[in-house]
PDB file of C-alpha atoms in Angstrom:
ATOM      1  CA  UNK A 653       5.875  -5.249  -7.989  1.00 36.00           C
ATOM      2  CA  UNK A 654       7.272  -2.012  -7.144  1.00 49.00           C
ATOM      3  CA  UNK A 655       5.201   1.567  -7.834  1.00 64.00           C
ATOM      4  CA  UNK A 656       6.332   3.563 -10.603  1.00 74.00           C
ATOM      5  CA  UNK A 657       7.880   6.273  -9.384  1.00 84.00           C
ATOM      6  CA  UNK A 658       6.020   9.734 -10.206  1.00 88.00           C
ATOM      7  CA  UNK A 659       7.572  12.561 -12.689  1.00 88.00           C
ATOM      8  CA  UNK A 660       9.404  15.046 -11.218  1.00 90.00           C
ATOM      9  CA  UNK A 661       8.542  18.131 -10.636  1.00 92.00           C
ATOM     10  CA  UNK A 662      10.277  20.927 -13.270  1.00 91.00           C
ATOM     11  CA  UNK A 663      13.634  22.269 -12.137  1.00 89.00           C
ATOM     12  CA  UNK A 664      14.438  25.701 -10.876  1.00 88.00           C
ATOM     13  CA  UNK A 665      14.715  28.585 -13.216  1.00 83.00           C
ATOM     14  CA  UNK A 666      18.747  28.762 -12.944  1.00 82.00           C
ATOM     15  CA  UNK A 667      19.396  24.994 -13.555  1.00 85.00           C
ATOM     16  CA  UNK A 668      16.941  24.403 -16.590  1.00 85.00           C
ATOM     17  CA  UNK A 669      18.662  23.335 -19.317  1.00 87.00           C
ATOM     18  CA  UNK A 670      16.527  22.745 -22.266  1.00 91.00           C
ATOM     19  CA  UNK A 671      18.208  23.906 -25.742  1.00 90.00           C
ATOM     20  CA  UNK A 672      15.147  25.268 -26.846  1.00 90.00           C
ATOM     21  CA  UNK A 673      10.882  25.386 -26.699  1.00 91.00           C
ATOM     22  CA  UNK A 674      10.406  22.181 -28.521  1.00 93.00           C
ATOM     23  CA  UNK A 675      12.646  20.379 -26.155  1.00 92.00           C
ATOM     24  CA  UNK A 676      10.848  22.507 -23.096  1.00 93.00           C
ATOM     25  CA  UNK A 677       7.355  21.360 -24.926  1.00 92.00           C
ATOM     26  CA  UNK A 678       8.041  17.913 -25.139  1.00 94.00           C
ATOM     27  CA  UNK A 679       9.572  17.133 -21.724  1.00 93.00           C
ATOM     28  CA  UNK A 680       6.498  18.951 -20.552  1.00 93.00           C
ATOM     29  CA  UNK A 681       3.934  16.818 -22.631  1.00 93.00           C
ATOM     30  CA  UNK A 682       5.114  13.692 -21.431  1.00 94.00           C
ATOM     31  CA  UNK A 683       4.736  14.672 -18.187  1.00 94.00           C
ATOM     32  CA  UNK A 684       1.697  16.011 -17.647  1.00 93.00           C
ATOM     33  CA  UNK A 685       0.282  12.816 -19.686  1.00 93.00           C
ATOM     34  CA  UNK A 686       2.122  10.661 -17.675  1.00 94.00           C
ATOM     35  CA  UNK A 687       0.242  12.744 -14.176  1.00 94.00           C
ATOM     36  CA  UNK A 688      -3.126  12.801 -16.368  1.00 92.00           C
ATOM     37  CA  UNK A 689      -2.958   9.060 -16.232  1.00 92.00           C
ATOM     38  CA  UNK A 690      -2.224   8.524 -13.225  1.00 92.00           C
ATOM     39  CA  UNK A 691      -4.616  10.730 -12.018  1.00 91.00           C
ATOM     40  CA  UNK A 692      -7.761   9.912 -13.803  1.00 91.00           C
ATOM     41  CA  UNK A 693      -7.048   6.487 -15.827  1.00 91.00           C
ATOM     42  CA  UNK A 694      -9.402   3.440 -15.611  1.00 92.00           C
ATOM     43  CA  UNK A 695      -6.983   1.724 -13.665  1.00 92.00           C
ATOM     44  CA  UNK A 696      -7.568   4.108 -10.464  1.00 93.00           C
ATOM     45  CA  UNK A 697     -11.168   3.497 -10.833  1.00 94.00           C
ATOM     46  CA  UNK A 698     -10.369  -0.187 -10.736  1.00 94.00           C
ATOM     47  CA  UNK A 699      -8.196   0.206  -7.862  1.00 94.00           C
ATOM     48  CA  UNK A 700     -10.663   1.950  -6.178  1.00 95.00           C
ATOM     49  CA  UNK A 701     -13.275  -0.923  -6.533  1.00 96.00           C
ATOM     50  CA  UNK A 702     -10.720  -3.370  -5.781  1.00 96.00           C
ATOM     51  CA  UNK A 703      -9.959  -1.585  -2.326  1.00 96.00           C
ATOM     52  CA  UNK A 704     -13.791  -1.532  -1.694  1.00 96.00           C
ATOM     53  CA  UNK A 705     -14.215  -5.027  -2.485  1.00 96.00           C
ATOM     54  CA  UNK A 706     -11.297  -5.716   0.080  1.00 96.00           C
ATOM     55  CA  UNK A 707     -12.919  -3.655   2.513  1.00 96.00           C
ATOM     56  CA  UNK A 708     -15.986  -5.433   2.604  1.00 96.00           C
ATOM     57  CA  UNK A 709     -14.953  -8.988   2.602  1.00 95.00           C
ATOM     58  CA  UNK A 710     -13.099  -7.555   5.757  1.00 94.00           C
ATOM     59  CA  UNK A 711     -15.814  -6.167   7.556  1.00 94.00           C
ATOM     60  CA  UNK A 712     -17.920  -9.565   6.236  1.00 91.00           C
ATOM     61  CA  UNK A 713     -14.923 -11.152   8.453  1.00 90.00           C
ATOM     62  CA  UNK A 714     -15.229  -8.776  11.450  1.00 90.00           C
ATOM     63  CA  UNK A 715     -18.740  -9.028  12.109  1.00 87.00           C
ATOM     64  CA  UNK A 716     -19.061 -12.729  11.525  1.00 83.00           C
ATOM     65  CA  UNK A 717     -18.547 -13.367  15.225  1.00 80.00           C
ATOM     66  CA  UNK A 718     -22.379 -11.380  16.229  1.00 76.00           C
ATOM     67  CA  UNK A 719     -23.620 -14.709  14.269  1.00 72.00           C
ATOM     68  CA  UNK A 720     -22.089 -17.189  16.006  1.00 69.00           C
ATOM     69  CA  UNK A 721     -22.604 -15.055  19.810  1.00 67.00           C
ATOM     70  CA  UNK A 722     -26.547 -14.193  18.310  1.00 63.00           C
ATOM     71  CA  UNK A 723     -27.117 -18.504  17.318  1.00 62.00           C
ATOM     72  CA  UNK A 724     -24.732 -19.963  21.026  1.00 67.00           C
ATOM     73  CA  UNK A 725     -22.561 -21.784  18.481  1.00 63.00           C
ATOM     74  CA  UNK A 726     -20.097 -23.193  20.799  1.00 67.00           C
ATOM     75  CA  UNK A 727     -17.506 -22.847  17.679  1.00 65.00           C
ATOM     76  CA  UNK A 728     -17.525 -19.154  18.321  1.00 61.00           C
ATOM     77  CA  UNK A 729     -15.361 -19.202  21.323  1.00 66.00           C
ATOM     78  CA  UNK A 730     -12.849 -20.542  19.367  1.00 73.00           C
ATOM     79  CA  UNK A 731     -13.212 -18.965  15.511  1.00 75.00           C
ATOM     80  CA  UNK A 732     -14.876 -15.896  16.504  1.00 75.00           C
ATOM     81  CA  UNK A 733     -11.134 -13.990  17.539  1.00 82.00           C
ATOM     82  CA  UNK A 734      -9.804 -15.576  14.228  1.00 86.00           C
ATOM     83  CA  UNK A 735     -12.690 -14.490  12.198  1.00 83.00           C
ATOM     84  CA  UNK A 736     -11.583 -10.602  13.675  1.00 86.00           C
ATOM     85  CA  UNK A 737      -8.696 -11.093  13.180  1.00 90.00           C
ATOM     86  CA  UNK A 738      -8.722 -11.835   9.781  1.00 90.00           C
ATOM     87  CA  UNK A 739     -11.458  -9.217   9.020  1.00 91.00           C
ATOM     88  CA  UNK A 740      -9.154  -6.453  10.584  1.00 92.00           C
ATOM     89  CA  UNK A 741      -6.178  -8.409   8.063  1.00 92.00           C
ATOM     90  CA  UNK A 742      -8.169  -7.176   5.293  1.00 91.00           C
ATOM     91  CA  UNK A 743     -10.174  -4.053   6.284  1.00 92.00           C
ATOM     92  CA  UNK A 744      -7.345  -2.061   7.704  1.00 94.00           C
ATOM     93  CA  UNK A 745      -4.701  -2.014   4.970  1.00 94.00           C
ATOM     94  CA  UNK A 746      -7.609  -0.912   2.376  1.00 94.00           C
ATOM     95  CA  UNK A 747      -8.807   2.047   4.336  1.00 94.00           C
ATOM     96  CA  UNK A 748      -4.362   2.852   4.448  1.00 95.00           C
ATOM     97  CA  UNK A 749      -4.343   2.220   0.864  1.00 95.00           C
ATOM     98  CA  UNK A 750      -7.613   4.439   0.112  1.00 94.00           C
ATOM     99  CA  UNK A 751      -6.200   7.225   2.855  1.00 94.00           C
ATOM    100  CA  UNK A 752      -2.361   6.712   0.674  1.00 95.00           C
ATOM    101  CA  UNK A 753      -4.194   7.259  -2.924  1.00 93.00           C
ATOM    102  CA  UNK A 754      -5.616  10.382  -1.684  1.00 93.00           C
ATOM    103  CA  UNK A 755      -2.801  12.091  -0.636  1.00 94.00           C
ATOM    104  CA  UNK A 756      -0.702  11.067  -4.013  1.00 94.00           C
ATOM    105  CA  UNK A 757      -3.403  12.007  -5.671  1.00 94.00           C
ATOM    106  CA  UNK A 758      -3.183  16.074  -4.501  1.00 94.00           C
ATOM    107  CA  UNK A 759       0.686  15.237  -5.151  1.00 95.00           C
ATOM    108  CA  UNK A 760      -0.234  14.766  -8.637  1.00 94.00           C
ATOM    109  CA  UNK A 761      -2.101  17.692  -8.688  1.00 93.00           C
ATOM    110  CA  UNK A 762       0.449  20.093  -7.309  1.00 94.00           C
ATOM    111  CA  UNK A 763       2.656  18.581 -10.121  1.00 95.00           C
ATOM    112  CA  UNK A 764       0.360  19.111 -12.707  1.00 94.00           C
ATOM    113  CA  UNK A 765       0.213  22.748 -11.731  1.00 93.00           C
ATOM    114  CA  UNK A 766       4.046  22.989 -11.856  1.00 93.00           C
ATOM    115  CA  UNK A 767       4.555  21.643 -15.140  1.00 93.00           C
ATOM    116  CA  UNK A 768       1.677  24.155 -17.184  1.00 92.00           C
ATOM    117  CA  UNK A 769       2.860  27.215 -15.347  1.00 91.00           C
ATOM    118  CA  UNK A 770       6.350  26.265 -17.312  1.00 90.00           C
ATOM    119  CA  UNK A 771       4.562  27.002 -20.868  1.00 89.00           C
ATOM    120  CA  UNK A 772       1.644  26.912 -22.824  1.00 89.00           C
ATOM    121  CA  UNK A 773       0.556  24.540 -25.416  1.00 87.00           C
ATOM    122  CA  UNK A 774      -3.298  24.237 -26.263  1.00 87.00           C
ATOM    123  CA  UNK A 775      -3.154  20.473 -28.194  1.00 85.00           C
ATOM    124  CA  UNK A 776      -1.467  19.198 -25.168  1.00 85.00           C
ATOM    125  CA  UNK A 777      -3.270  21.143 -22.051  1.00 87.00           C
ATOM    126  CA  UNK A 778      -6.613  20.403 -23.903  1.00 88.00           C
ATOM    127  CA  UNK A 779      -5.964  16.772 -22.879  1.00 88.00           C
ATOM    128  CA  UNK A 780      -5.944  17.412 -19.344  1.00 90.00           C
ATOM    129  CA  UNK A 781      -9.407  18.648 -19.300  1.00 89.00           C
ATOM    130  CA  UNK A 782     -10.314  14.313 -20.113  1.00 90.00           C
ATOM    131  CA  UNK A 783     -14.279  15.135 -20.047  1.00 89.00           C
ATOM    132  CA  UNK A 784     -15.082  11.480 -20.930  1.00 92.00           C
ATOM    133  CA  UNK A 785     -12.753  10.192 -17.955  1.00 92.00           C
ATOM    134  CA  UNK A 786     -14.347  12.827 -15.387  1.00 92.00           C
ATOM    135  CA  UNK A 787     -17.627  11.886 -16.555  1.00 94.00           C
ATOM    136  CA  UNK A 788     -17.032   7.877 -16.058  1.00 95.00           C
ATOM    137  CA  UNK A 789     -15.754   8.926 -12.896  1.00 95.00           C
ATOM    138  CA  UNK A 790     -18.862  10.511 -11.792  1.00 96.00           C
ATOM    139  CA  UNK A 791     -21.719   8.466 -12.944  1.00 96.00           C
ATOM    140  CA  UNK A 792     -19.742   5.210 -12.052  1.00 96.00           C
ATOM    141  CA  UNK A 793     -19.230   6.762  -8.231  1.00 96.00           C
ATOM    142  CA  UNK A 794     -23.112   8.033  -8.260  1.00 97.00           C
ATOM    143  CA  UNK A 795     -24.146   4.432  -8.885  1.00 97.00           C
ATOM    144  CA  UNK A 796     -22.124   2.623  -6.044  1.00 96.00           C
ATOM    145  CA  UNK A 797     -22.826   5.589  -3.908  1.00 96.00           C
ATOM    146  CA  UNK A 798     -26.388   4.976  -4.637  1.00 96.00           C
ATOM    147  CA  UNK A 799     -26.192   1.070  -4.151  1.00 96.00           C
ATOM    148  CA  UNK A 800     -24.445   1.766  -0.967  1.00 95.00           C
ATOM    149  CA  UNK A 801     -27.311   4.069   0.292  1.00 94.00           C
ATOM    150  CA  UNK A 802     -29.954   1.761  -0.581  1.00 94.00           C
ATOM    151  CA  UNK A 803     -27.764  -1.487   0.894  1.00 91.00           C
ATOM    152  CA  UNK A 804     -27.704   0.392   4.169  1.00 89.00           C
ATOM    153  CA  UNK A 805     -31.718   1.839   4.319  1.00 87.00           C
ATOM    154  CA  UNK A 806     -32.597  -1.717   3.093  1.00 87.00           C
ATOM    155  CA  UNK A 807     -30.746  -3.305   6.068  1.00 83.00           C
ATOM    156  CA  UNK A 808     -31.564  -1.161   8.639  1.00 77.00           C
ATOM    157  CA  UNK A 809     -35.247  -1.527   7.758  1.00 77.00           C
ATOM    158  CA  UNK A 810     -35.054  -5.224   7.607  1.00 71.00           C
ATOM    159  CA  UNK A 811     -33.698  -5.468  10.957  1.00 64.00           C
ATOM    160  CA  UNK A 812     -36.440  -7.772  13.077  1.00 64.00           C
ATOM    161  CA  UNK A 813     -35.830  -8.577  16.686  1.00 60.00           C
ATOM    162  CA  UNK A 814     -34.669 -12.305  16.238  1.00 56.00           C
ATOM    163  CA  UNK A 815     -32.009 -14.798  15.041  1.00 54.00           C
ATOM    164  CA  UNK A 816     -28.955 -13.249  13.292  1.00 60.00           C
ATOM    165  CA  UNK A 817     -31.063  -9.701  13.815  1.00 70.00           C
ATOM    166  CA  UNK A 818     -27.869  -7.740  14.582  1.00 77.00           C
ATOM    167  CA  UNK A 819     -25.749  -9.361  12.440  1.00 77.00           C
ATOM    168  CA  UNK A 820     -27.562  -8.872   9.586  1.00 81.00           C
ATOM    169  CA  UNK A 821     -27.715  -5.313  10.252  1.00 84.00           C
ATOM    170  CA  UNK A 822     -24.512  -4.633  10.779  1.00 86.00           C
ATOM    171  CA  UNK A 823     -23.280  -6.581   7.746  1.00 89.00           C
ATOM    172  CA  UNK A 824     -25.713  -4.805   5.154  1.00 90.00           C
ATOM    173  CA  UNK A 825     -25.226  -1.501   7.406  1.00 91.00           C
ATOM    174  CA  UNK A 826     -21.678  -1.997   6.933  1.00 93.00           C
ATOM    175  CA  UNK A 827     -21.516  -2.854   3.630  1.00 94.00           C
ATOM    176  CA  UNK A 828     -23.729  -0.063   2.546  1.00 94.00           C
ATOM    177  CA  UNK A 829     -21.368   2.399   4.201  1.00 95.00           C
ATOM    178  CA  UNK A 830     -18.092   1.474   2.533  1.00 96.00           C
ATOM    179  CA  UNK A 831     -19.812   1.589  -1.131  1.00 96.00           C
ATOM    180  CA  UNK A 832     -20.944   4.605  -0.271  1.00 96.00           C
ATOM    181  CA  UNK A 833     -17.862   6.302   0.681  1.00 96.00           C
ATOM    182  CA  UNK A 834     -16.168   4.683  -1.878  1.00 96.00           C
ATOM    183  CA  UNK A 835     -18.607   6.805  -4.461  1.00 96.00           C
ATOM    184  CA  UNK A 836     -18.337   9.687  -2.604  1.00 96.00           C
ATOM    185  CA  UNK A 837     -14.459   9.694  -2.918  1.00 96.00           C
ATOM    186  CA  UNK A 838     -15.091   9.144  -7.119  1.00 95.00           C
ATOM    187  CA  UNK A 839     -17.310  11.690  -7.364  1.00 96.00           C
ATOM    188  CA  UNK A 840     -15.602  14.349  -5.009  1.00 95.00           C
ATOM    189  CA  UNK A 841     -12.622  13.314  -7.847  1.00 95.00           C
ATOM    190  CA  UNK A 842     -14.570  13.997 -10.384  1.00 94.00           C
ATOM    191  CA  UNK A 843     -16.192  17.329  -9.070  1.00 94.00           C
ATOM    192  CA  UNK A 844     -12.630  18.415  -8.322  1.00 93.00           C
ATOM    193  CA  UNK A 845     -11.005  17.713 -11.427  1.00 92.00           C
ATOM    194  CA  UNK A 846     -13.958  19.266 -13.045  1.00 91.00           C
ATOM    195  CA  UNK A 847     -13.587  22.638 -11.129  1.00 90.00           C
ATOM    196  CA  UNK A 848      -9.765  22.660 -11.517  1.00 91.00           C
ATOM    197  CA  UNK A 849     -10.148  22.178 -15.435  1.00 88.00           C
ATOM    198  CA  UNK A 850     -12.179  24.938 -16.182  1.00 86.00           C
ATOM    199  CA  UNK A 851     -10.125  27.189 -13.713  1.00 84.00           C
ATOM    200  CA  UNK A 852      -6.758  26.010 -14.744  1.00 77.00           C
ATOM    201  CA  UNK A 853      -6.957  24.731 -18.423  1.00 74.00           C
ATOM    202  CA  UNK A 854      -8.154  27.091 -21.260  1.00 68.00           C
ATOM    203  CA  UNK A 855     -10.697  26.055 -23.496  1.00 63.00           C
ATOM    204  CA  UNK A 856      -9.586  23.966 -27.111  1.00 58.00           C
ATOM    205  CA  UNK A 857      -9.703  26.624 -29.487  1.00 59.00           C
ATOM    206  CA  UNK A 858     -10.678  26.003 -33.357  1.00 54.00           C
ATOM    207  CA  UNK A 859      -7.734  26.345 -35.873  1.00 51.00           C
ATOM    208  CA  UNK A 860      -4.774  25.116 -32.948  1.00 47.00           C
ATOM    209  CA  UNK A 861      -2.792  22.041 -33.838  1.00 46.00           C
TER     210      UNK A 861
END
């Protein structure tokens, strides 16, 4: 199914052609609801987990070959390039997709900006701010950031000259590392968004409807 395409940005100065502020306030409310959504909605999280999840059962694939060369399983020879190959299959289009979010999501952001420097309207700019979002964003990201840190320690610790030895350390080692970056991308989202809100977006002020 195809992407959604995003809003477009506001038009020029001489080509606007809004009959009044209502119609200007509207137009501009739907987008910048439509950009907060796509920027911050549950369904990026997901996204992001789902990407992660794809990543590892890729690199799960790509080292599976050190067990069969670390146990002389004649089977190796033959499954280990398939095994790569479908580890690579799965790992490489995640880290695209991850590398393609990022960079749509600072196109979100420069549209964002475009739209509020059209007008002010505090009910609908006080939205944008979406502290319970930013917050699920960060302590979700802290805790597979902190999984991923303790999956890596734990493996490279457990590593014991022996059967499997490498391949066990590169699997947890591995697998550590991708939940960890994956947190670190939520929570430099979150810390960003954060920033940018109470930079860009006034504060809700009692008495405005």
């Amino acid at each position: 199914m195809p992407r959604s395409p995003l809003p477009p940005p506001p038009p020029p100065p001489h080509i606007r052609t809004w009959p009044d502020r209502a119609a200007l306030l509207a137009d501009r409310g739907r987008a910048l609801e439509d950009l907060r959504r796509r920027s911050l909605g549950v369904h990026r999280v997901l996204l992001l987990w789902l990407l992660a999840v794809a990543a590892i059962i890729g690199w799960s694939l790509l080292v599976l070959p050190l067990q069969q060369i670390e146990e002389k399983d004649p089977l190796g020879l033959i499954l280990g390039p398939v095994f790569a190959f479908l580890g690579l299959a799965s790992l490489a289009p995640s880290v695209i997709a991850v590398a393609f979010a990022i960079r749509r999501d600072r196109r979100i952001q420069e549209l964002i900006d475009a739209w509020l420097t059209l007008d002010t309207h505090p009910p609908t700019d006080a939205r944008l701010r979406s502290p319970g979002l930013s917050l699920f964003w960060l302590l979700s990201s802290m805790l597979i950031g902190a999984i991923g840190l303790w999956a890596s320690f734990a493996a490279a610790a457990a590593a014991e000259p022996g059967r499997s030895a490498y391949y066990d350390a590169a699997l947890g080692m591995g697998i550590g590392l991708i939940l960890w970056v994956t947190g670190l991308i939520g929570v430099t989202k979150a810390v960003r968004h954060y920033r940018w809100a109470l930079r860009a977006v006034p504060a809700p002020q009692p008495g405005h409807r």
